[in-house]
Amino acid sequence: MSSRSAAPTLEPPVPLPVTPASELATISRLRPRETWALLKPYWVSSASKGGWGLLLVIVALSLGLVYLNVVFTDWNRLFYNALEQRDFAEFRTQLWRFCWIAAAIIIASIFKLYYTMMLQMRWRTWMTEQFLDRWMAHQAFYRIEQTRATDNPDQRIADDLRVFTDSALSLGLGLLSSVVTLLSFVGLLWVVSGPVSFALFGTEITIPGYMVWFAVAYAVIGSLIMHFVGRPLIGLNFQQERYEADFRFMLVRLRENAEPVALYRGEPVEQAALTGRFGRIRANWAQLMDYTRRLTFVRSGYGQFAIIFPILVAAPRYFSGQMTLGGLMQVSSAFGQVQGALSWFVDSYGELVGWKAAANRLIEFRHAMESAERDAAQRDGVHQIAVRSASAPEIAAHGLALNVPGRPLDQPLTEPFDLRIAPGERWFVSGPSGCGKSVLFRAMAGIWPYGAGDITVPEATRPMFLPQRSYLPVGTLAEVLCYPDGAAAHPRARLEEVLTACRLAHLADVLDTFDNWSLRLSPGEQQRIAFARAVLQEPAYLFLDEATSALDEETEAAMYTLVLERLPGVALVSIAHRSTVARFHTHRLLYRPVAPAGMAGKTGQGGVGAVSYRVQASVIAANPAADPGPEGQDGAGQQMR
């Protein structure tokens, strides 16, 4: 019988919820004021001087191209008149004239594209820096993830900003070119098309410059039809970007957790989840296909009929002898320019839809960051945990009460308590699983605002926190080891010595190797890397949140011994479930449930207890054997502070 169990039989994945029509309508809104608030900042900033210079060059080249098109339209008249009159000398002259006109158009087009791409990157760089600053400031990235205020911030910064800046310039310059083209050709078309007369109910009516009015009517009708048919594409493009980002995120997450998935034999479940996510992409894509088909039908019909429309309208004057062949071709060319300028909305609608979807996603992301900034200052008007610097030599908490975020009100997690952690003291934090011990560390770090009370931290002191799952950035091992400092912060010999002390001597030869170390190193090696960071940075206060959970007891003892030997004055605060860790500490902080025992196992929002806890401090007995453990009094029987 095979030792490998059979793969589980799975039911078809449950379809993911479809976006309600009301939400689709909301994300499809035009929001002009908020869009302008995205467009404006770069152009009024101190960094825009070079951008304005590039923009002026691009505008000049655009105007030059419009002028060349005017010249080319006049060339059409002369060239086709020469053909009609069989004037070979004029024909040859116009061929040479065509060569320099075409060369000038090619050169101007190349430089316009080159400088436009340069300006796109300048603008995108500035906006990316601004969004990154706001995303990282006040740890907004952490609060957004906590509240799920928006999806896929990475995709919005990487992709939506690119689409927004690139398309904004492309559409803006296209609109400018269309306006200038319209102003340049509308007078010409008015003159060359001449008036048209017809009888209506016995009254003769004359319309001067009738081709201009035909061009306006043609473009207006086409634009209205285009917008009516294609407006839903804004929301559908918005959703498509979201679904694509969700699918990509799940693929990356599977790659980063390849080993545990393989050990669990979780491939069928992961494949079903990925198939479900991709199903949303397919379903949304089907709607995109449908609306794009309609839009393409309208746009193609509009464009194709525009080729023959001016000739049909001008044909009566040509066949009556009022217009030469050259004049007919000039009218056709001028009509095409005017109609094309008036049709900017029709021709650019597809790009407009993609740009507006990106703009709406950036607006939503900016709202999420603004909400995080407000939340960092004051959350719904309730008192928050304030973390301040003080001249006192110890970390102190006064009236500290921890809450769990909830609507409409937060849920109490702990009763108010006071705590002082003096230099050199070593505190062991214990209590039932899910009681919120890690929440205390988050409050000490200033990233958990939910609750009340004050925490003071000694000035010029940066407490160091080692979570259970250490963060290893993608880079060289030296950069990983020195994080968050740069790799040059410590000499190589020092890095090698610390690796050896943390039982990682086998990694000393790969300090300059670039890799995704979170996938290459085992959990135990990653936790020892975290201890190596602590030894390197020599913090005055070190908080360990299950930082040895992946280590055996002997290696765990070696890491604690190393820290206490290398950092004799450090204040050590540890969360651990192993009782063996208690012997390295002098004080205990114990979470005791206030609710009845039958409620203690219940958990609430955020993975922490729904019941309230009383936090008590005591001294750990000098003889570990005399310590009755977390549920009893300490050996000395002394209650702290």
mmCIF file with all atom_site columns, N, CA and C in Angstrom, residues 434-484:
data_model
loop_
_atom_site.group_PDB
_atom_site.id
_atom_site.type_symbol
_atom_site.label_atom_id
_atom_site.label_alt_id
_atom_site.label_comp_id
_atom_site.label_asym_id
_atom_site.label_entity_id
_atom_site.label_seq_id
_atom_site.pdbx_PDB_ins_code
_atom_site.Cartn_x
_atom_site.Cartn_y
_atom_site.Cartn_z
_atom_site.occupancy
_atom_site.B_iso_or_equiv
_atom_site.pdbx_formal_charge
_atom_site.auth_seq_id
_atom_site.auth_comp_id
_atom_site.auth_asym_id
_atom_site.auth_atom_id
_atom_site.pdbx_PDB_model_num
ATOM 1   N N  . GLY A 1 434 ? -4.053 33.678 22.054 1.00 0.00 ? 434 GLY A N  1
ATOM 2   C CA . GLY A 1 434 ? -5.091 34.560 21.538 1.00 0.00 ? 434 GLY A CA 1
ATOM 3   C C  . GLY A 1 434 ? -5.519 35.644 22.486 1.00 0.00 ? 434 GLY A C  1
ATOM 4   N N  . CYS A 1 435 ? -4.786 35.837 23.586 1.00 0.00 ? 435 CYS A N  1
ATOM 5   C CA . CYS A 1 435 ? -5.197 36.860 24.552 1.00 0.00 ? 435 CYS A CA 1
ATOM 6   C C  . CYS A 1 435 ? -4.712 38.249 24.163 1.00 0.00 ? 435 CYS A C  1
ATOM 7   N N  . GLY A 1 436 ? -3.847 38.347 23.149 1.00 0.00 ? 436 GLY A N  1
ATOM 8   C CA . GLY A 1 436 ? -3.411 39.664 22.694 1.00 0.00 ? 436 GLY A CA 1
ATOM 9   C C  . GLY A 1 436 ? -2.053 40.082 23.211 1.00 0.00 ? 436 GLY A C  1
ATOM 10  N N  . LYS A 1 437 ? -1.172 39.115 23.486 1.00 0.00 ? 437 LYS A N  1
ATOM 11  C CA . LYS A 1 437 ? 0.170  39.471 23.967 1.00 0.00 ? 437 LYS A CA 1
ATOM 12  C C  . LYS A 1 437 ? 0.934  40.249 22.898 1.00 0.00 ? 437 LYS A C  1
ATOM 13  N N  . SER A 1 438 ? 0.790  39.833 21.646 1.00 0.00 ? 438 SER A N  1
ATOM 14  C CA . SER A 1 438 ? 1.481  40.542 20.563 1.00 0.00 ? 438 SER A CA 1
ATOM 15  C C  . SER A 1 438 ? 0.946  41.949 20.379 1.00 0.00 ? 438 SER A C  1
ATOM 16  N N  . VAL A 1 439 ? -0.337 42.169 20.750 1.00 0.00 ? 439 VAL A N  1
ATOM 17  C CA . VAL A 1 439 ? -0.914 43.505 20.649 1.00 0.00 ? 439 VAL A CA 1
ATOM 18  C C  . VAL A 1 439 ? -0.157 44.482 21.539 1.00 0.00 ? 439 VAL A C  1
ATOM 19  N N  . LEU A 1 440 ? 0.299  44.018 22.707 1.00 0.00 ? 440 LEU A N  1
ATOM 20  C CA . LEU A 1 440 ? 1.099  44.866 23.596 1.00 0.00 ? 440 LEU A CA 1
ATOM 21  C C  . LEU A 1 440 ? 2.365  45.333 22.894 1.00 0.00 ? 440 LEU A C  1
ATOM 22  N N  . PHE A 1 441 ? 3.028  44.427 22.176 1.00 0.00 ? 441 PHE A N  1
ATOM 23  C CA . PHE A 1 441 ? 4.249  44.795 21.455 1.00 0.00 ? 441 PHE A CA 1
ATOM 24  C C  . PHE A 1 441 ? 3.932  45.807 20.353 1.00 0.00 ? 441 PHE A C  1
ATOM 25  N N  . ARG A 1 442 ? 2.815  45.609 19.662 1.00 0.00 ? 442 ARG A N  1
ATOM 26  C CA . ARG A 1 442 ? 2.438  46.551 18.600 1.00 0.00 ? 442 ARG A CA 1
ATOM 27  C C  . ARG A 1 442 ? 2.167  47.931 19.183 1.00 0.00 ? 442 ARG A C  1
ATOM 28  N N  . ALA A 1 443 ? 1.542  47.958 20.361 1.00 0.00 ? 443 ALA A N  1
ATOM 29  C CA . ALA A 1 443 ? 1.296  49.247 21.017 1.00 0.00 ? 443 ALA A CA 1
ATOM 30  C C  . ALA A 1 443 ? 2.614  49.899 21.412 1.00 0.00 ? 443 ALA A C  1
ATOM 31  N N  . MET A 1 444 ? 3.565  49.119 21.951 1.00 0.00 ? 444 MET A N  1
ATOM 32  C CA . MET A 1 444 ? 4.878  49.653 22.318 1.00 0.00 ? 444 MET A CA 1
ATOM 33  C C  . MET A 1 444 ? 5.613  50.198 21.091 1.00 0.00 ? 444 MET A C  1
ATOM 34  N N  . ALA A 1 445 ? 5.388  49.562 19.929 1.00 0.00 ? 445 ALA A N  1
ATOM 35  C CA . ALA A 1 445 ? 6.036  50.004 18.690 1.00 0.00 ? 445 ALA A CA 1
ATOM 36  C C  . ALA A 1 445 ? 5.338  51.200 18.062 1.00 0.00 ? 445 ALA A C  1
ATOM 37  N N  . GLY A 1 446 ? 4.144  51.555 18.586 1.00 0.00 ? 446 GLY A N  1
ATOM 38  C CA . GLY A 1 446 ? 3.425  52.707 18.057 1.00 0.00 ? 446 GLY A CA 1
ATOM 39  C C  . GLY A 1 446 ? 2.598  52.421 16.832 1.00 0.00 ? 446 GLY A C  1
ATOM 40  N N  . ILE A 1 447 ? 2.332  51.126 16.538 1.00 0.00 ? 447 ILE A N  1
ATOM 41  C CA . ILE A 1 447 ? 1.552  50.799 15.341 1.00 0.00 ? 447 ILE A CA 1
ATOM 42  C C  . ILE A 1 447 ? 0.167  50.258 15.702 1.00 0.00 ? 447 ILE A C  1
ATOM 43  N N  . TRP A 1 448 ? -0.177 50.252 16.995 1.00 0.00 ? 448 TRP A N  1
ATOM 44  C CA . TRP A 1 448 ? -1.516 49.799 17.406 1.00 0.00 ? 448 TRP A CA 1
ATOM 45  C C  . TRP A 1 448 ? -2.187 50.945 18.153 1.00 0.00 ? 448 TRP A C  1
ATOM 46  N N  . PRO A 1 449 ? -3.026 51.721 17.495 1.00 0.00 ? 449 PRO A N  1
ATOM 47  C CA . PRO A 1 449 ? -3.628 52.897 18.134 1.00 0.00 ? 449 PRO A CA 1
ATOM 48  C C  . PRO A 1 449 ? -4.896 52.598 18.911 1.00 0.00 ? 449 PRO A C  1
ATOM 49  N N  . TYR A 1 450 ? -5.378 51.373 18.864 1.00 0.00 ? 450 TYR A N  1
ATOM 50  C CA . TYR A 1 450 ? -6.703 51.065 19.397 1.00 0.00 ? 450 TYR A CA 1
ATOM 51  C C  . TYR A 1 450 ? -6.619 50.826 20.897 1.00 0.00 ? 450 TYR A C  1
ATOM 52  N N  . GLY A 1 451 ? -7.178 51.742 21.659 1.00 0.00 ? 451 GLY A N  1
ATOM 53  C CA . GLY A 1 451 ? -7.162 51.631 23.102 1.00 0.00 ? 451 GLY A CA 1
ATOM 54  C C  . GLY A 1 451 ? -7.002 52.998 23.726 1.00 0.00 ? 451 GLY A C  1
ATOM 55  N N  . ALA A 1 452 ? -6.354 53.051 24.880 1.00 0.00 ? 452 ALA A N  1
ATOM 56  C CA . ALA A 1 452 ? -6.152 54.307 25.590 1.00 0.00 ? 452 ALA A CA 1
ATOM 57  C C  . ALA A 1 452 ? -4.882 54.191 26.420 1.00 0.00 ? 452 ALA A C  1
ATOM 58  N N  . GLY A 1 453 ? -4.393 55.341 26.865 1.00 0.00 ? 453 GLY A N  1
ATOM 59  C CA . GLY A 1 453 ? -3.212 55.358 27.707 1.00 0.00 ? 453 GLY A CA 1
ATOM 60  C C  . GLY A 1 453 ? -2.027 56.009 27.035 1.00 0.00 ? 453 GLY A C  1
ATOM 61  N N  . ASP A 1 454 ? -0.954 56.145 27.806 1.00 0.00 ? 454 ASP A N  1
ATOM 62  C CA . ASP A 1 454 ? 0.269  56.778 27.323 1.00 0.00 ? 454 ASP A CA 1
ATOM 63  C C  . ASP A 1 454 ? 1.441  55.815 27.485 1.00 0.00 ? 454 ASP A C  1
ATOM 64  N N  . ILE A 1 455 ? 2.308  55.821 26.495 1.00 0.00 ? 455 ILE A N  1
ATOM 65  C CA . ILE A 1 455 ? 3.552  55.058 26.556 1.00 0.00 ? 455 ILE A CA 1
ATOM 66  C C  . ILE A 1 455 ? 4.693  56.029 26.313 1.00 0.00 ? 455 ILE A C  1
ATOM 67  N N  . THR A 1 456 ? 5.657  56.064 27.211 1.00 0.00 ? 456 THR A N  1
ATOM 68  C CA . THR A 1 456 ? 6.828  56.926 27.046 1.00 0.00 ? 456 THR A CA 1
ATOM 69  C C  . THR A 1 456 ? 8.047  56.052 26.806 1.00 0.00 ? 456 THR A C  1
ATOM 70  N N  . VAL A 1 457 ? 8.851  56.481 25.848 1.00 0.00 ? 457 VAL A N  1
ATOM 71  C CA . VAL A 1 457 ? 10.066 55.756 25.458 1.00 0.00 ? 457 VAL A CA 1
ATOM 72  C C  . VAL A 1 457 ? 11.249 56.694 25.652 1.00 0.00 ? 457 VAL A C  1
ATOM 73  N N  . PRO A 1 458 ? 12.370 56.224 26.202 1.00 0.00 ? 458 PRO A N  1
ATOM 74  C CA . PRO A 1 458 ? 13.533 57.095 26.388 1.00 0.00 ? 458 PRO A CA 1
ATOM 75  C C  . PRO A 1 458 ? 13.969 57.756 25.091 1.00 0.00 ? 458 PRO A C  1
ATOM 76  N N  . GLU A 1 459 ? 14.358 59.017 25.180 1.00 0.00 ? 459 GLU A N  1
ATOM 77  C CA . GLU A 1 459 ? 14.825 59.749 24.003 1.00 0.00 ? 459 GLU A CA 1
ATOM 78  C C  . GLU A 1 459 ? 16.070 59.086 23.421 1.00 0.00 ? 459 GLU A C  1
ATOM 79  N N  . ALA A 1 460 ? 16.204 59.225 22.101 1.00 0.00 ? 460 ALA A N  1
ATOM 80  C CA . ALA A 1 460 ? 17.356 58.675 21.372 1.00 0.00 ? 460 ALA A CA 1
ATOM 81  C C  . ALA A 1 460 ? 17.448 57.163 21.524 1.00 0.00 ? 460 ALA A C  1
ATOM 82  N N  . THR A 1 461 ? 16.302 56.517 21.796 1.00 0.00 ? 461 THR A N  1
ATOM 83  C CA . THR A 1 461 ? 16.270 55.064 21.934 1.00 0.00 ? 461 THR A CA 1
ATOM 84  C C  . THR A 1 461 ? 15.324 54.495 20.887 1.00 0.00 ? 461 THR A C  1
ATOM 85  N N  . ARG A 1 462 ? 15.807 53.489 20.171 1.00 0.00 ? 462 ARG A N  1
ATOM 86  C CA . ARG A 1 462 ? 14.957 52.826 19.184 1.00 0.00 ? 462 ARG A CA 1
ATOM 87  C C  . ARG A 1 462 ? 14.797 51.363 19.588 1.00 0.00 ? 462 ARG A C  1
ATOM 88  N N  . PRO A 1 463 ? 13.688 51.029 20.261 1.00 0.00 ? 463 PRO A N  1
ATOM 89  C CA . PRO A 1 463 ? 13.482 49.622 20.624 1.00 0.00 ? 463 PRO A CA 1
ATOM 90  C C  . PRO A 1 463 ? 13.479 48.743 19.381 1.00 0.00 ? 463 PRO A C  1
ATOM 91  N N  . MET A 1 464 ? 13.952 47.535 19.538 1.00 0.00 ? 464 MET A N  1
ATOM 92  C CA . MET A 1 464 ? 14.006 46.597 18.424 1.00 0.00 ? 464 MET A CA 1
ATOM 93  C C  . MET A 1 464 ? 13.028 45.464 18.676 1.00 0.00 ? 464 MET A C  1
ATOM 94  N N  . PHE A 1 465 ? 12.264 45.100 17.647 1.00 0.00 ? 465 PHE A N  1
ATOM 95  C CA . PHE A 1 465 ? 11.241 44.069 17.762 1.00 0.00 ? 465 PHE A CA 1
ATOM 96  C C  . PHE A 1 465 ? 11.581 42.919 16.822 1.00 0.00 ? 465 PHE A C  1
ATOM 97  N N  . LEU A 1 466 ? 11.607 41.716 17.367 1.00 0.00 ? 466 LEU A N  1
ATOM 98  C CA . LEU A 1 466 ? 11.845 40.518 16.563 1.00 0.00 ? 466 LEU A CA 1
ATOM 99  C C  . LEU A 1 466 ? 10.558 39.703 16.526 1.00 0.00 ? 466 LEU A C  1
ATOM 100 N N  . PRO A 1 467 ? 9.809  39.732 15.407 1.00 0.00 ? 467 PRO A N  1
ATOM 101 C CA . PRO A 1 467 ? 8.569  38.955 15.323 1.00 0.00 ? 467 PRO A CA 1
ATOM 102 C C  . PRO A 1 467 ? 8.863  37.474 15.116 1.00 0.00 ? 467 PRO A C  1
ATOM 103 N N  . GLN A 1 468 ? 7.820  36.669 15.225 1.00 0.00 ? 468 GLN A N  1
ATOM 104 C CA . GLN A 1 468 ? 7.985  35.230 15.035 1.00 0.00 ? 468 GLN A CA 1
ATOM 105 C C  . GLN A 1 468 ? 8.456  34.920 13.626 1.00 0.00 ? 468 GLN A C  1
ATOM 106 N N  . ARG A 1 469 ? 7.920  35.637 12.671 1.00 0.00 ? 469 ARG A N  1
ATOM 107 C CA . ARG A 1 469 ? 8.336  35.456 11.286 1.00 0.00 ? 469 ARG A CA 1
ATOM 108 C C  . ARG A 1 469 ? 9.106  36.696 10.867 1.00 0.00 ? 469 ARG A C  1
ATOM 109 N N  . SER A 1 470 ? 10.414 36.559 10.834 1.00 0.00 ? 470 SER A N  1
ATOM 110 C CA . SER A 1 470 ? 11.254 37.714 10.541 1.00 0.00 ? 470 SER A CA 1
ATOM 111 C C  . SER A 1 470 ? 11.132 38.114 9.076  1.00 0.00 ? 470 SER A C  1
ATOM 112 N N  . TYR A 1 471 ? 11.294 39.403 8.832  1.00 0.00 ? 471 TYR A N  1
ATOM 113 C CA . TYR A 1 471 ? 11.223 39.908 7.460  1.00 0.00 ? 471 TYR A CA 1
ATOM 114 C C  . TYR A 1 471 ? 12.612 39.892 6.842  1.00 0.00 ? 471 TYR A C  1
ATOM 115 N N  . LEU A 1 472 ? 12.741 39.228 5.693  1.00 0.00 ? 472 LEU A N  1
ATOM 116 C CA . LEU A 1 472 ? 14.004 39.168 4.972  1.00 0.00 ? 472 LEU A CA 1
ATOM 117 C C  . LEU A 1 472 ? 13.794 39.791 3.595  1.00 0.00 ? 472 LEU A C  1
ATOM 118 N N  . PRO A 1 473 ? 14.307 40.993 3.353  1.00 0.00 ? 473 PRO A N  1
ATOM 119 C CA . PRO A 1 473 ? 14.108 41.620 2.040  1.00 0.00 ? 473 PRO A CA 1
ATOM 120 C C  . PRO A 1 473 ? 14.881 40.878 0.955  1.00 0.00 ? 473 PRO A C  1
ATOM 121 N N  . VAL A 1 474 ? 14.434 41.036 -0.286 1.00 0.00 ? 474 VAL A N  1
ATOM 122 C CA . VAL A 1 474 ? 15.161 40.476 -1.421 1.00 0.00 ? 474 VAL A CA 1
ATOM 123 C C  . VAL A 1 474 ? 16.412 41.320 -1.637 1.00 0.00 ? 474 VAL A C  1
ATOM 124 N N  . GLY A 1 475 ? 17.566 40.694 -1.639 1.00 0.00 ? 475 GLY A N  1
ATOM 125 C CA . GLY A 1 475 ? 18.837 41.409 -1.793 1.00 0.00 ? 475 GLY A CA 1
ATOM 126 C C  . GLY A 1 475 ? 19.980 40.501 -1.427 1.00 0.00 ? 475 GLY A C  1
ATOM 127 N N  . THR A 1 476 ? 21.156 41.070 -1.195 1.00 0.00 ? 476 THR A N  1
ATOM 128 C CA . THR A 1 476 ? 22.297 40.270 -0.762 1.00 0.00 ? 476 THR A CA 1
ATOM 129 C C  . THR A 1 476 ? 22.093 39.872 0.696  1.00 0.00 ? 476 THR A C  1
ATOM 130 N N  . LEU A 1 477 ? 22.780 38.814 1.112  1.00 0.00 ? 477 LEU A N  1
ATOM 131 C CA . LEU A 1 477 ? 22.650 38.369 2.499  1.00 0.00 ? 477 LEU A CA 1
ATOM 132 C C  . LEU A 1 477 ? 23.171 39.439 3.453  1.00 0.00 ? 477 LEU A C  1
ATOM 133 N N  . ALA A 1 478 ? 24.187 40.202 3.027  1.00 0.00 ? 478 ALA A N  1
ATOM 134 C CA . ALA A 1 478 ? 24.692 41.290 3.867  1.00 0.00 ? 478 ALA A CA 1
ATOM 135 C C  . ALA A 1 478 ? 23.606 42.335 4.095  1.00 0.00 ? 478 ALA A C  1
ATOM 136 N N  . GLU A 1 479 ? 22.832 42.659 3.063  1.00 0.00 ? 479 GLU A N  1
ATOM 137 C CA . GLU A 1 479 ? 21.733 43.616 3.220  1.00 0.00 ? 479 GLU A CA 1
ATOM 138 C C  . GLU A 1 479 ? 20.646 43.050 4.125  1.00 0.00 ? 479 GLU A C  1
ATOM 139 N N  . VAL A 1 480 ? 20.369 41.768 3.994  1.00 0.00 ? 480 VAL A N  1
ATOM 140 C CA . VAL A 1 480 ? 19.378 41.119 4.848  1.00 0.00 ? 480 VAL A CA 1
ATOM 141 C C  . VAL A 1 480 ? 19.821 41.161 6.304  1.00 0.00 ? 480 VAL A C  1
ATOM 142 N N  . LEU A 1 481 ? 21.101 40.889 6.531  1.00 0.00 ? 481 LEU A N  1
ATOM 143 C CA . LEU A 1 481 ? 21.629 40.815 7.888  1.00 0.00 ? 481 LEU A CA 1
ATOM 144 C C  . LEU A 1 481 ? 21.640 42.187 8.564  1.00 0.00 ? 481 LEU A C  1
ATOM 145 N N  . CYS A 1 482 ? 21.902 43.243 7.809  1.00 0.00 ? 482 CYS A N  1
ATOM 146 C CA . CYS A 1 482 ? 22.001 44.593 8.373  1.00 0.00 ? 482 CYS A CA 1
ATOM 147 C C  . CYS A 1 482 ? 20.665 45.321 8.426  1.00 0.00 ? 482 CYS A C  1
ATOM 148 N N  . TYR A 1 483 ? 19.624 44.773 7.827  1.00 0.00 ? 483 TYR A N  1
ATOM 149 C CA . TYR A 1 483 ? 18.324 45.435 7.742  1.00 0.00 ? 483 TYR A CA 1
ATOM 150 C C  . TYR A 1 483 ? 17.832 45.838 9.132  1.00 0.00 ? 483 TYR A C  1
ATOM 151 N N  . PRO A 1 484 ? 17.294 47.082 9.313  1.00 0.00 ? 484 PRO A N  1
ATOM 152 C CA . PRO A 1 484 ? 16.961 48.074 8.278  1.00 0.00 ? 484 PRO A CA 1
ATOM 153 C C  . PRO A 1 484 ? 18.092 49.023 7.926  1.00 0.00 ? 484 PRO A C  1
#
